[in-house]
mmCIF file of C-alpha atoms (C1' of nucleotides) and ligand atoms in Angstrom:
data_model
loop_
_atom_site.group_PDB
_atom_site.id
_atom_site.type_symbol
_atom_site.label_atom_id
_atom_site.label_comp_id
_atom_site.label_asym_id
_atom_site.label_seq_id
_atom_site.Cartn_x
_atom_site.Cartn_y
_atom_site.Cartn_z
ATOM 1 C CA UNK A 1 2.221 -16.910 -24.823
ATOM 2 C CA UNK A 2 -0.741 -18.455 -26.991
ATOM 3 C CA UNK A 3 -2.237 -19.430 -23.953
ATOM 4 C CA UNK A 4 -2.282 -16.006 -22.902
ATOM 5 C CA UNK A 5 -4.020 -14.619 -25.233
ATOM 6 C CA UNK A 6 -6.568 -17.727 -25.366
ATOM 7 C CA UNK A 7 -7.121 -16.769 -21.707
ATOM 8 C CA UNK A 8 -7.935 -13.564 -22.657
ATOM 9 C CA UNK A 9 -10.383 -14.333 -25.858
ATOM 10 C CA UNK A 10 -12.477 -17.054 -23.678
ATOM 11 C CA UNK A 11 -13.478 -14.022 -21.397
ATOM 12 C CA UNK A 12 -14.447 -11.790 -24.347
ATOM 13 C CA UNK A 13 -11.692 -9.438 -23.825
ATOM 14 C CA UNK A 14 -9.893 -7.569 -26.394
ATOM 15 C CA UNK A 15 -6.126 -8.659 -27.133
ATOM 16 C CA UNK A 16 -5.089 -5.269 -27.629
ATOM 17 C CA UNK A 17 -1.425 -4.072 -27.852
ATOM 18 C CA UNK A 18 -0.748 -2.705 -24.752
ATOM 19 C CA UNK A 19 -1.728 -6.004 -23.418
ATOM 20 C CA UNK A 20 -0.196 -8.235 -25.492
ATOM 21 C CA UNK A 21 3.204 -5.636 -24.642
ATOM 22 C CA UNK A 22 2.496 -6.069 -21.054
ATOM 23 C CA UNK A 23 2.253 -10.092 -20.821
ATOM 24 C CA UNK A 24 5.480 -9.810 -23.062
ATOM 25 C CA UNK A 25 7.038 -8.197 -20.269
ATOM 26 C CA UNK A 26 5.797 -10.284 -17.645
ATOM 27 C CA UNK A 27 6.661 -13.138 -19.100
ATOM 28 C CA UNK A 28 10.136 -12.225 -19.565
ATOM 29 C CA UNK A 29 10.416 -10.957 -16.391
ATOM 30 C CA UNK A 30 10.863 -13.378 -13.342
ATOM 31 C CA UNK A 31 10.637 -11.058 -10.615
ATOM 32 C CA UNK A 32 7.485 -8.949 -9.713
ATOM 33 C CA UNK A 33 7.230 -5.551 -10.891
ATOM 34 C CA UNK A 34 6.011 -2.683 -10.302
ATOM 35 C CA UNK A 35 2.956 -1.154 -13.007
ATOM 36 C CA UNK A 36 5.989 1.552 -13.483
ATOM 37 C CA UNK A 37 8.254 -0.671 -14.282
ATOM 38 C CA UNK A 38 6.237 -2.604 -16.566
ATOM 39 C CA UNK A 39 5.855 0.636 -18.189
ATOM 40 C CA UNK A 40 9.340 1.358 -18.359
ATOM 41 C CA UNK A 41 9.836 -1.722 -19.812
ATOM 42 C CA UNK A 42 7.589 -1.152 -22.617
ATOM 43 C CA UNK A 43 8.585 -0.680 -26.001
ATOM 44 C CA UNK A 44 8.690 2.772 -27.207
ATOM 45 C CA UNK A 45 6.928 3.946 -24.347
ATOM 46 C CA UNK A 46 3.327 2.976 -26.327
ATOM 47 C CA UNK A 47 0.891 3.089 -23.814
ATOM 48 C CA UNK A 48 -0.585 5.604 -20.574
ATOM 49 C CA UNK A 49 0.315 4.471 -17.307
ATOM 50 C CA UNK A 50 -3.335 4.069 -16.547
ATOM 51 C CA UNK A 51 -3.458 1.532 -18.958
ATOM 52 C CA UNK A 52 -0.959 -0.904 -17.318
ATOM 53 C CA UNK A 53 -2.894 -0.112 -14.174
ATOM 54 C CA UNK A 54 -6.180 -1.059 -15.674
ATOM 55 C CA UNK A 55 -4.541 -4.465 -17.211
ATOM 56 C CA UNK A 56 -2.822 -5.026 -14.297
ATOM 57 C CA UNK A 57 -6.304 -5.127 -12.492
ATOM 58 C CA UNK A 58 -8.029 -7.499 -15.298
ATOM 59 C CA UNK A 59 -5.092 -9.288 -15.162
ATOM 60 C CA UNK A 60 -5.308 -10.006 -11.799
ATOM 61 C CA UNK A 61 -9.330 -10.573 -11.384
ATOM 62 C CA UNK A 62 -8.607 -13.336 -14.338
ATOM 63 C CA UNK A 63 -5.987 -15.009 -12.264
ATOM 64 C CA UNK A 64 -3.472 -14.558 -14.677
ATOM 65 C CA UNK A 65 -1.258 -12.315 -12.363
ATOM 66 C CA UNK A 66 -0.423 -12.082 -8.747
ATOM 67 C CA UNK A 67 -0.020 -8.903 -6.086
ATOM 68 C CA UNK A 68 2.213 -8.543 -4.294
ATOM 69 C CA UNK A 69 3.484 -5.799 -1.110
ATOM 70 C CA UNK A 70 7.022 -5.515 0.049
ATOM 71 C CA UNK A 71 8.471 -2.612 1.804
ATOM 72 C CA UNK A 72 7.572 0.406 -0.264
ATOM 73 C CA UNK A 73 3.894 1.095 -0.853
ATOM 74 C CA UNK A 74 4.133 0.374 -4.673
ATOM 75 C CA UNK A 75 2.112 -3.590 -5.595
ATOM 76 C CA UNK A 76 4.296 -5.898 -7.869
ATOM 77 C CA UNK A 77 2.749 -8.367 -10.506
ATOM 78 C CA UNK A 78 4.399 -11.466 -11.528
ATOM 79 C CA UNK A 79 2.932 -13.503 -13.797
ATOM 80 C CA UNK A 80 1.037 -16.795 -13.161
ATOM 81 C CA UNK A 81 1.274 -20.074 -15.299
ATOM 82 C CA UNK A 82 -1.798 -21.502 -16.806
ATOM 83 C CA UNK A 83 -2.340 -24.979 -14.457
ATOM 84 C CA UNK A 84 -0.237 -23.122 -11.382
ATOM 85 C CA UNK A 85 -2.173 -21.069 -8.523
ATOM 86 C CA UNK A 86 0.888 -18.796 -8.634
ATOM 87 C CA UNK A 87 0.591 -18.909 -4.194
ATOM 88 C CA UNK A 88 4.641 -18.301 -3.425
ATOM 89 C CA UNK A 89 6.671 -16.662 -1.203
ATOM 90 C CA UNK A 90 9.780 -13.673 -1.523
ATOM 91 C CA UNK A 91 13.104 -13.044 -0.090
ATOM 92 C CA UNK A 92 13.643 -9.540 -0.234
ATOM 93 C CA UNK A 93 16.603 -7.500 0.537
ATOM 94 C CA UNK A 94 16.086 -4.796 2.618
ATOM 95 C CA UNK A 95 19.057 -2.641 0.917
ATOM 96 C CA UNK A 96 19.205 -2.992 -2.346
ATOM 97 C CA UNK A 97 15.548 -4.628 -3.034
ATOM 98 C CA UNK A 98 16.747 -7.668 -4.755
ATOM 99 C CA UNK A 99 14.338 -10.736 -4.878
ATOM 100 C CA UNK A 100 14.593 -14.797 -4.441
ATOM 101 C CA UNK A 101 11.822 -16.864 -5.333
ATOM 102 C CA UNK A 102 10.993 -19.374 -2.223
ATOM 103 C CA UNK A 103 9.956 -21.963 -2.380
ATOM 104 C CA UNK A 104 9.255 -23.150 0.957
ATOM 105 C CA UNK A 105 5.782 -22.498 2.283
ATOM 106 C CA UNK A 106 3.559 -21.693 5.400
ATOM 107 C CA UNK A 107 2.699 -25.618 6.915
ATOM 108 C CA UNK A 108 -0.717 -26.811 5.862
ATOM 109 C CA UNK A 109 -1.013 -28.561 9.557
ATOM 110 C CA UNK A 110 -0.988 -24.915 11.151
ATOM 111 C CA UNK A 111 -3.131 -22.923 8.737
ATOM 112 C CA UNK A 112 -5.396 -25.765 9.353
ATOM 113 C CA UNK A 113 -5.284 -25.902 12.541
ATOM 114 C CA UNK A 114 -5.480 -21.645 12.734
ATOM 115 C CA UNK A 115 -8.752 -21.412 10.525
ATOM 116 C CA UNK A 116 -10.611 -24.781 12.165
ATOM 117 C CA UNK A 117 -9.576 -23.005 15.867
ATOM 118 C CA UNK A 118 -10.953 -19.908 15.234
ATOM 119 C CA UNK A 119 -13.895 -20.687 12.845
ATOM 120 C CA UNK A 120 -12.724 -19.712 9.733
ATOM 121 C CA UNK A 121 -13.027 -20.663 6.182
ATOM 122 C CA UNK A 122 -11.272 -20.269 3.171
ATOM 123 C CA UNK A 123 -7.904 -19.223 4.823
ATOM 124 C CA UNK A 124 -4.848 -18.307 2.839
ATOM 125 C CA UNK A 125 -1.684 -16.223 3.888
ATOM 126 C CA UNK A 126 0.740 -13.129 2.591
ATOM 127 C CA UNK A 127 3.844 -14.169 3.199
ATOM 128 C CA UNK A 128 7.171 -12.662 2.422
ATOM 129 C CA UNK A 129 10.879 -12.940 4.097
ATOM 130 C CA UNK A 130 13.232 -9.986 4.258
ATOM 131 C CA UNK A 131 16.943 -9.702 5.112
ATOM 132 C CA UNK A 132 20.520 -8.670 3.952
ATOM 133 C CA UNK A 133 21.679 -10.461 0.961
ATOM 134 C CA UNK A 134 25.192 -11.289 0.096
ATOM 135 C CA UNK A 135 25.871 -8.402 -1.938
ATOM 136 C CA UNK A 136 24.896 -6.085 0.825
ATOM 137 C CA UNK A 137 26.284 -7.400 3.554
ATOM 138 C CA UNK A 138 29.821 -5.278 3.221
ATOM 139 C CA UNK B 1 0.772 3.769 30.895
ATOM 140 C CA UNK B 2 3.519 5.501 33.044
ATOM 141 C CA UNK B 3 6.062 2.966 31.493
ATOM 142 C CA UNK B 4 5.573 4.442 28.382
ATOM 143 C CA UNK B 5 5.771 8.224 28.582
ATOM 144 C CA UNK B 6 8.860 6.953 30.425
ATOM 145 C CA UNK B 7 10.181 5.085 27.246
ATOM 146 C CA UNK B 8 9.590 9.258 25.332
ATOM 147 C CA UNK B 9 11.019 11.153 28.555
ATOM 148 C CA UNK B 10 14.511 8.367 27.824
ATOM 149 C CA UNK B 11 15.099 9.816 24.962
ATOM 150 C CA UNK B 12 14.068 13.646 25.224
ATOM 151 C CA UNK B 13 10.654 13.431 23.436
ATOM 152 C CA UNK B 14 7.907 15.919 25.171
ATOM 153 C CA UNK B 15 5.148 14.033 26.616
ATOM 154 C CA UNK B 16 2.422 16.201 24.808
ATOM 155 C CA UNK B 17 -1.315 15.805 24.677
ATOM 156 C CA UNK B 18 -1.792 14.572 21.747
ATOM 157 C CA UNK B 19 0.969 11.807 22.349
ATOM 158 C CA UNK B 20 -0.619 11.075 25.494
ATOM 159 C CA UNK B 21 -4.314 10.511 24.429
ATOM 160 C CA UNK B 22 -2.529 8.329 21.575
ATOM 161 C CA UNK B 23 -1.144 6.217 23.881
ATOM 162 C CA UNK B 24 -4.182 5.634 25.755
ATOM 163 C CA UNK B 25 -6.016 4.557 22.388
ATOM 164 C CA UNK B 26 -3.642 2.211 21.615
ATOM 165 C CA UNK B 27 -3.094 0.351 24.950
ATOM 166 C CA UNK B 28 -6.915 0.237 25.356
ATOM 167 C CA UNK B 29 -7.374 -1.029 21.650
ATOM 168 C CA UNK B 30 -6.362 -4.559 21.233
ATOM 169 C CA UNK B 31 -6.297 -4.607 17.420
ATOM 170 C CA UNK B 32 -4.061 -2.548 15.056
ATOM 171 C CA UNK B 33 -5.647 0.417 14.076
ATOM 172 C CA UNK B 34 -5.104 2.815 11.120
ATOM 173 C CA UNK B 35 -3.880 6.692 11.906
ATOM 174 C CA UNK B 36 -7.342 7.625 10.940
ATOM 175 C CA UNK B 37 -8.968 5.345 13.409
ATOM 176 C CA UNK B 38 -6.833 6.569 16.208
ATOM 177 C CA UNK B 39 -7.400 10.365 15.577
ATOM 178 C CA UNK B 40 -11.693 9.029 15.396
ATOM 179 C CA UNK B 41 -10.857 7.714 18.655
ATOM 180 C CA UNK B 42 -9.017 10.475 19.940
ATOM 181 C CA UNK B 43 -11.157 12.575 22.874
ATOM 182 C CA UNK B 44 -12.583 15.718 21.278
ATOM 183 C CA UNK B 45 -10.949 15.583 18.193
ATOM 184 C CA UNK B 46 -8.027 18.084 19.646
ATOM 185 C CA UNK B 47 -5.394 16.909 17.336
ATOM 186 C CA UNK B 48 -4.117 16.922 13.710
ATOM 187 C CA UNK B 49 -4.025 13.929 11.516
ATOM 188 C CA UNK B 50 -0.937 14.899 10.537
ATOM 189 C CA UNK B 51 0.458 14.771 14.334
ATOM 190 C CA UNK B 52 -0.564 11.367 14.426
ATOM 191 C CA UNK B 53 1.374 10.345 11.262
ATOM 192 C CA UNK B 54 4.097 11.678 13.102
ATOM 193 C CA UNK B 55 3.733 9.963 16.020
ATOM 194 C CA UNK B 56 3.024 6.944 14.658
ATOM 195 C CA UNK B 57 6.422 7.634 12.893
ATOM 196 C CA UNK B 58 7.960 8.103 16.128
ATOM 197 C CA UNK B 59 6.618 5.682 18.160
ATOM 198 C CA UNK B 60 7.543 2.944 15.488
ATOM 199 C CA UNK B 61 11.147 4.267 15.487
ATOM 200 C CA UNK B 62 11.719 3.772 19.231
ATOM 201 C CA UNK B 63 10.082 0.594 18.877
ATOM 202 C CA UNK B 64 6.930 1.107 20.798
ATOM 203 C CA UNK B 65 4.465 0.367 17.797
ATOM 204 C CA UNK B 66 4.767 -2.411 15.417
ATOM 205 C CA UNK B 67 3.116 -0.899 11.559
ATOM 206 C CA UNK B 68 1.238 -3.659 9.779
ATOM 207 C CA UNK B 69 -0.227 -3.813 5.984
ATOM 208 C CA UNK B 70 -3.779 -5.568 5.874
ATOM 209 C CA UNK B 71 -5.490 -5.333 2.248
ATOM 210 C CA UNK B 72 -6.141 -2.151 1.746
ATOM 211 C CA UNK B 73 -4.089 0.764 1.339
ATOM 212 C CA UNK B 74 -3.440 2.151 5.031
ATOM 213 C CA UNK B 75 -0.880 0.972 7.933
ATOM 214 C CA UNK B 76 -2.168 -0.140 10.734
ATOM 215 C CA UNK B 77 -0.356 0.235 14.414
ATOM 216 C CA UNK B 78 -0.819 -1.537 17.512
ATOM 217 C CA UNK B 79 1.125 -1.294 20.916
ATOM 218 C CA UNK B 80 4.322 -3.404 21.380
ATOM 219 C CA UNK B 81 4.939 -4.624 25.247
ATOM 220 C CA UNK B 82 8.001 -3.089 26.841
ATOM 221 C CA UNK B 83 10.289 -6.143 27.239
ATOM 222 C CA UNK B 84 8.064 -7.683 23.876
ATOM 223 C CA UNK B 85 9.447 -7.081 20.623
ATOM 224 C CA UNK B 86 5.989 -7.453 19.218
ATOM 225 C CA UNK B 87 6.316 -10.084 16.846
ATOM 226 C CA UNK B 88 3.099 -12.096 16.021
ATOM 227 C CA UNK B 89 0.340 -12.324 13.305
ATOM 228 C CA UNK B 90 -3.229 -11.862 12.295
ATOM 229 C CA UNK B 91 -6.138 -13.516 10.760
ATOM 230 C CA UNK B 92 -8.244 -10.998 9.342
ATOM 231 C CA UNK B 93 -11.616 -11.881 7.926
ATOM 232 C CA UNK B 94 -11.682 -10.819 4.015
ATOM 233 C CA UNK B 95 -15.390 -9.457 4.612
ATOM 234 C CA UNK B 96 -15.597 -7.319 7.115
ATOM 235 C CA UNK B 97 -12.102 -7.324 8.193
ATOM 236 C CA UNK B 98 -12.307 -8.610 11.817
ATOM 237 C CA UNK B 99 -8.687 -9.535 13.496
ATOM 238 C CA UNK B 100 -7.910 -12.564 15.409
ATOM 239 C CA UNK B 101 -4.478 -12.088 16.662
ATOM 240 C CA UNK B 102 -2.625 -15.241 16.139
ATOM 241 C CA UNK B 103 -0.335 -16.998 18.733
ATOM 242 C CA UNK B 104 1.845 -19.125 15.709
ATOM 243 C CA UNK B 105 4.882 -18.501 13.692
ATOM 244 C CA UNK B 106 6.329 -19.236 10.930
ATOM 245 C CA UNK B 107 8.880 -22.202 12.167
ATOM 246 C CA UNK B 108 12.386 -20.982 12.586
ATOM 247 C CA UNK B 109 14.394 -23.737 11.417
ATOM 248 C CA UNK B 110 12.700 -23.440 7.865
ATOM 249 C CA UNK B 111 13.231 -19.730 8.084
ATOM 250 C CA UNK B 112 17.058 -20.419 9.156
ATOM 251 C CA UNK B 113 17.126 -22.736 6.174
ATOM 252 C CA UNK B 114 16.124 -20.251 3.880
ATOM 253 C CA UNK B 115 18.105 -17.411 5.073
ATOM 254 C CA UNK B 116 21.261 -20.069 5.013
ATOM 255 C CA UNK B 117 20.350 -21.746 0.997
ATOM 256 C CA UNK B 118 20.484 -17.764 -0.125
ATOM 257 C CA UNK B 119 23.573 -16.687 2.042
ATOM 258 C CA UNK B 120 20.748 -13.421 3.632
ATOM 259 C CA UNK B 121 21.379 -12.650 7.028
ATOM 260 C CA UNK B 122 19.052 -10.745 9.328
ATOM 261 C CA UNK B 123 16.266 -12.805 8.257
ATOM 262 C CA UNK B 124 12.714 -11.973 9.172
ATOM 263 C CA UNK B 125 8.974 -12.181 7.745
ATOM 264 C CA UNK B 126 5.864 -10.454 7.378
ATOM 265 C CA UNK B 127 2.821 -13.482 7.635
ATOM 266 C CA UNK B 128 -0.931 -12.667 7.549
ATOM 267 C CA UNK B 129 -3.807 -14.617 7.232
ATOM 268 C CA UNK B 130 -7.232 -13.963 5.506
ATOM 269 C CA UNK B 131 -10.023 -15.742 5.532
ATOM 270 C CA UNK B 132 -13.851 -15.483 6.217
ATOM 271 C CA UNK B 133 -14.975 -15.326 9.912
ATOM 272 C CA UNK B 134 -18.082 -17.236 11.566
ATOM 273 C CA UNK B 135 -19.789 -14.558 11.151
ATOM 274 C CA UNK B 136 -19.684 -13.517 7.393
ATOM 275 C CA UNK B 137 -20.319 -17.157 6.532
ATOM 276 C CA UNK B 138 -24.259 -16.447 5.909
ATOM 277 C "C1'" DT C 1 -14.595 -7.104 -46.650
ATOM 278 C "C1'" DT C 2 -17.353 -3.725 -44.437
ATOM 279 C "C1'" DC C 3 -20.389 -2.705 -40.606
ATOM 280 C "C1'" DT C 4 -21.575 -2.350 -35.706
ATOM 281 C "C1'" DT C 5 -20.716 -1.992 -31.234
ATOM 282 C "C1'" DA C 6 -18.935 -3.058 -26.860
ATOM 283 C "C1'" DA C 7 -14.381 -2.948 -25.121
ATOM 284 C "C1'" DT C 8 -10.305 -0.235 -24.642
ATOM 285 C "C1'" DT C 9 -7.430 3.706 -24.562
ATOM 286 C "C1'" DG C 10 -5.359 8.398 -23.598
ATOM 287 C "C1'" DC C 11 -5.591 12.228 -21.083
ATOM 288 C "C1'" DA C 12 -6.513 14.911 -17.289
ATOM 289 C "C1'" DA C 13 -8.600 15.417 -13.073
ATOM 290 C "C1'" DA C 14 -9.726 13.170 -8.793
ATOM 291 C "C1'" DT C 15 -8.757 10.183 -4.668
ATOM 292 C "C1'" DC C 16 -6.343 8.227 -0.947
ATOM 293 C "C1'" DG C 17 -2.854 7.589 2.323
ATOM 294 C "C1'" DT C 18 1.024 9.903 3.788
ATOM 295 C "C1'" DT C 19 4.659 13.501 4.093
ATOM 296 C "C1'" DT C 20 6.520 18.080 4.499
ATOM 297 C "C1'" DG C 21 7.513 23.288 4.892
ATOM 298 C "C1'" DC C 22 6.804 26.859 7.786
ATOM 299 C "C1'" DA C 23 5.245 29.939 11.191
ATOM 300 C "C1'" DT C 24 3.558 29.421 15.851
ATOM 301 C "C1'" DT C 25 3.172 27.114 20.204
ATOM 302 C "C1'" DT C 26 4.794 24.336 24.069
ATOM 303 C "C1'" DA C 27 7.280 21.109 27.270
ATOM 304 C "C1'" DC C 28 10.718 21.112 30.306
ATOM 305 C "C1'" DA C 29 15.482 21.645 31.987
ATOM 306 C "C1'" DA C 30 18.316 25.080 33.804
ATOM 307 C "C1'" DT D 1 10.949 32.373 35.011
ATOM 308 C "C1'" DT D 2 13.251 31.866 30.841
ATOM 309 C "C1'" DG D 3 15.601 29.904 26.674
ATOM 310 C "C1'" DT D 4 15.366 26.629 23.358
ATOM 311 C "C1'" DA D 5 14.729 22.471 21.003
ATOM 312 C "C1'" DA D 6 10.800 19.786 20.077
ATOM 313 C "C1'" DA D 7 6.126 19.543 18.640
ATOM 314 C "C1'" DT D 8 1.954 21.200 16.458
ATOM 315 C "C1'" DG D 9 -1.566 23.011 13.035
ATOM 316 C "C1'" DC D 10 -2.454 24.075 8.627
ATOM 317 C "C1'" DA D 11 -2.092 23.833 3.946
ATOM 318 C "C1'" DA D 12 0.403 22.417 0.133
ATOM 319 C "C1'" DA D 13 2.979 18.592 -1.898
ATOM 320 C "C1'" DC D 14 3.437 13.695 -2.806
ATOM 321 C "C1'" DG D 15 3.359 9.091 -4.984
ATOM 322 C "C1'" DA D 16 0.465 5.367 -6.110
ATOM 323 C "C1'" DT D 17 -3.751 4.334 -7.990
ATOM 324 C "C1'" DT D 18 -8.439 5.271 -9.840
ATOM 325 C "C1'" DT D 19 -11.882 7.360 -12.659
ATOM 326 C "C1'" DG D 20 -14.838 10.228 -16.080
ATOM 327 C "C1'" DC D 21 -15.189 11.068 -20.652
ATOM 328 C "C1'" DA D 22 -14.640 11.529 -25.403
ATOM 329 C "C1'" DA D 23 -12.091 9.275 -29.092
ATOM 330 C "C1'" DT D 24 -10.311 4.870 -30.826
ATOM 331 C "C1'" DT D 25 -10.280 0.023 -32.023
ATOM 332 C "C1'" DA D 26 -10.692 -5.212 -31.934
ATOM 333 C "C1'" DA D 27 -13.461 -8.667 -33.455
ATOM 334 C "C1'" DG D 28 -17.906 -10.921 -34.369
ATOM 335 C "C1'" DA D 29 -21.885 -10.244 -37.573
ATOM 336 C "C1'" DA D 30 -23.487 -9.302 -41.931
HETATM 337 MN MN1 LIG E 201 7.765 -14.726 -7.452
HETATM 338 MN MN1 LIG E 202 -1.906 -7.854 16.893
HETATM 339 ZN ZN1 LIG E 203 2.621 -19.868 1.262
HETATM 340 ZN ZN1 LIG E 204 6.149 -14.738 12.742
#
DNA sequence: TTCTTAATTGCAAATCGTTTGCATTTACAA
DNA sequence: TTGTAAATGCAAACGATTTGCAATTAAGAA
């Protein structure tokens, strides 16, 4: 959590307590979540809604949290760890929404072979699974 | 073109004008598109953008356009073959968000695996690639 | 510790993509 | 030709996210 806030300090930005709240949550959170959720989450609902959007986006610019899209049209932040890139994939249910961390990732060989075939550079991927999982399946 | 309005007339949906000149857009446009785009593209600018949200809602739900989520904010829709079930992927350039539709999948027996280690069933997976093109390179 | 100031926040209004209610029009089968 | 369900236009409603602005505050300097 230190860390966190070291991250934070090295870029000259305030460790405020909306932020420090928010990373809180993250941290203790191993799912993504939604900037409403983190809200929710908060203790004694402290801080505007525009707030966790506008750490959410610092956040994110500082590599310190990841995006991500599943069905609905709401983006979900998970934390990242300090050495880690924080590049993983999803499994999401389609019914209820419940999430498994994959580990399992897009082959290297392909990408490759994608970007070098059609002149690209710097290629990377969005990748998520979706299904039924046991709960919902009856 | 005839195949189509004869996919609507199946299942008691009025071949209208608008619906029509939608169709057209899409088979001649090779890329997904956002609603917006389409109604730009639509002759004379005779229709609502809300009628194309709705047929974009339509089409999708008979299974004649596949909906996909680039980085921004707004769906995107391209054509799906009649016997096709449309599945495939993109490379989109991060710059100035050029498509490359991509042949390759993500490999099945991985994706059985997964589905299998987390008991899901109905497994499928969204995969897009980003990167910068040839030409946004300087 | 107090001062200074740029960074941050709350609040409300604005934006953006998308959806929806409703009165009016239209495709098309009988 | 006619009856009717389906489709449309228009404007208002929506949910997620962003933004302008005045008030607040963290943290380095003095
Ligand atoms: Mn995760
Ligand atoms: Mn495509
Ligand atoms: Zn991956
Ligand atoms: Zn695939």
């Amino acid at each position: 959590m230190s860390d966190l806030t070291g991250r934070l300090r090295r870029e000259s930005r305030k460790i405020t307590g909306p932020r420090a709240a928010i990373l809180e949550i993250l941290h203790a959170h191993p799912h993504p979540l939604t900037s409403r959720e983190i809200l929710a989450a908060l203790p004694k609902d402290h801080c505007d809604l525009a707030t966790v959007y506008r750490s959410m986006h610092l956040l994110e610019t500082m590599g310190m949290v990841k995006r991500y899209h599943f069905h609905d049209g709401a983006a979900r932040f998970e934390l990242v760890g300090e050495g880690d890139d924080g590049h993983h994939h999803h499994l999401v249910c389609v019914n209820c929404s419940g999430v498994v961390e994959i580990a399992e990732c897009f082959p290297d060989e392909i990408q490759k072979r994608i970007a070098q075939k059609n002149g690209y550079k710097n290629v990377t991927h969005k990748l998520e699974f979706f299904g039924t999982c046991p709960d919902c399946q009856r």
